[in-house]
Amino acid sequence: MSLAITFGRVLRRLRKQADLTQEELGFQADLERNYISLLERGQRQPTLTTLIRLAGPLRCSASHLVALVEASADTTELSESSPSI
């Protein structure tokens, strides 16, 4: 499973825990509802700015959001997405 899909699943779970619709989350994060949908389906990946905008309405920090994605991702996803040095 790709990191984009993993992020989308984490985002959807947090959104539902916060009792928000995609539209409500989009409004509170100053993002379009359809962009929230694309993120949740793994068709788009968020920028740092987007992570920070999403964190407030989801009642967590951006770092916690990333940590949840890391915890949900398998190690092959993480090694494939890491840049080579």
Short mmCIF file of C-alpha atoms in Angstrom, two decimals:
data_model
loop_
_atom_site.label_atom_id
_atom_site.label_comp_id
_atom_site.label_asym_id
_atom_site.label_seq_id
_atom_site.Cartn_x
_atom_site.Cartn_y
_atom_site.Cartn_z
CA MET A 1 0.00 0.00 0.00
CA SER A 2 1.35 3.45 -0.87
CA LEU A 3 2.04 6.17 1.67
CA ALA A 4 -0.61 8.32 -0.02
CA ILE A 5 -3.25 5.67 0.65
CA THR A 6 -1.98 5.17 4.20
CA PHE A 7 -2.19 8.92 4.79
CA GLY A 8 -5.72 8.95 3.39
CA ARG A 9 -6.86 6.20 5.75
CA VAL A 10 -5.36 8.00 8.74
CA LEU A 11 -6.94 11.28 7.65
CA ARG A 12 -10.38 9.69 7.25
CA ARG A 13 -10.12 8.01 10.67
CA LEU A 14 -9.14 11.26 12.40
CA ARG A 15 -11.83 13.22 10.55
CA LYS A 16 -14.50 10.78 11.68
CA GLN A 17 -13.15 10.80 15.25
CA ALA A 18 -13.45 14.59 15.18
CA ASP A 19 -17.04 14.12 13.95
CA LEU A 20 -16.44 16.22 10.84
CA THR A 21 -17.68 15.80 7.29
CA GLN A 22 -15.25 16.37 4.45
CA GLU A 23 -16.96 19.68 3.82
CA GLU A 24 -16.63 20.77 7.46
CA LEU A 25 -12.97 19.77 7.57
CA GLY A 26 -12.32 21.59 4.33
CA PHE A 27 -14.02 24.73 5.60
CA GLN A 28 -12.14 24.71 8.91
CA ALA A 29 -8.79 23.96 7.22
CA ASP A 30 -9.42 26.45 4.38
CA LEU A 31 -9.26 23.64 1.79
CA GLU A 32 -11.74 22.49 -0.85
CA ARG A 33 -13.95 19.52 0.03
CA ASN A 34 -12.94 17.73 -3.15
CA TYR A 35 -9.26 18.08 -2.17
CA ILE A 36 -10.06 16.41 1.17
CA SER A 37 -11.68 13.60 -0.80
CA LEU A 38 -8.63 13.26 -3.06
CA LEU A 39 -6.36 13.09 0.00
CA GLU A 40 -8.54 10.45 1.67
CA ARG A 41 -8.51 8.32 -1.48
CA GLY A 42 -4.73 8.58 -1.80
CA GLN A 43 -4.90 10.43 -5.10
CA ARG A 44 -3.06 13.48 -3.74
CA GLN A 45 -0.34 13.95 -1.14
CA PRO A 46 -0.37 16.88 1.28
CA THR A 47 2.21 19.63 1.52
CA LEU A 48 3.58 20.73 4.87
CA THR A 49 1.21 23.69 4.78
CA THR A 50 -1.73 21.35 4.21
CA LEU A 51 -0.67 19.10 7.11
CA ILE A 52 -0.58 22.10 9.42
CA ARG A 53 -3.98 23.34 8.19
CA LEU A 54 -5.54 19.90 8.72
CA ALA A 55 -4.09 19.39 12.19
CA GLY A 56 -6.13 22.09 13.97
CA PRO A 57 -9.61 20.88 13.02
CA LEU A 58 -8.50 17.27 13.62
CA ARG A 59 -7.42 18.26 17.15
CA CYS A 60 -3.86 17.04 16.80
CA SER A 61 -0.48 18.37 15.77
CA ALA A 62 0.95 17.96 12.29
CA SER A 63 3.75 15.88 13.82
CA HIS A 64 1.20 13.54 15.42
CA LEU A 65 -0.56 13.17 12.08
CA VAL A 66 2.74 12.20 10.43
CA ALA A 67 3.58 9.84 13.30
CA LEU A 68 0.24 8.06 12.83
CA VAL A 69 0.99 7.62 9.13
CA GLU A 70 4.46 6.29 9.96
CA ALA A 71 3.01 3.85 12.48
CA SER A 72 0.43 2.66 9.96
CA ALA A 73 2.87 2.31 7.07
CA ASP A 74 4.79 -0.87 6.55
CA THR A 75 8.57 -0.72 6.40
CA THR A 76 8.73 -1.33 2.63
CA GLU A 77 6.65 1.82 2.04
CA LEU A 78 9.00 3.87 4.17
CA SER A 79 12.20 2.54 2.59
CA GLU A 80 10.84 3.02 -0.95
CA SER A 81 9.90 6.64 -0.28
CA SER A 82 13.16 7.61 1.45
CA PRO A 83 15.66 9.48 -0.70
CA SER A 84 18.98 7.81 -1.30
CA ILE A 85 22.03 9.58 0.09
#
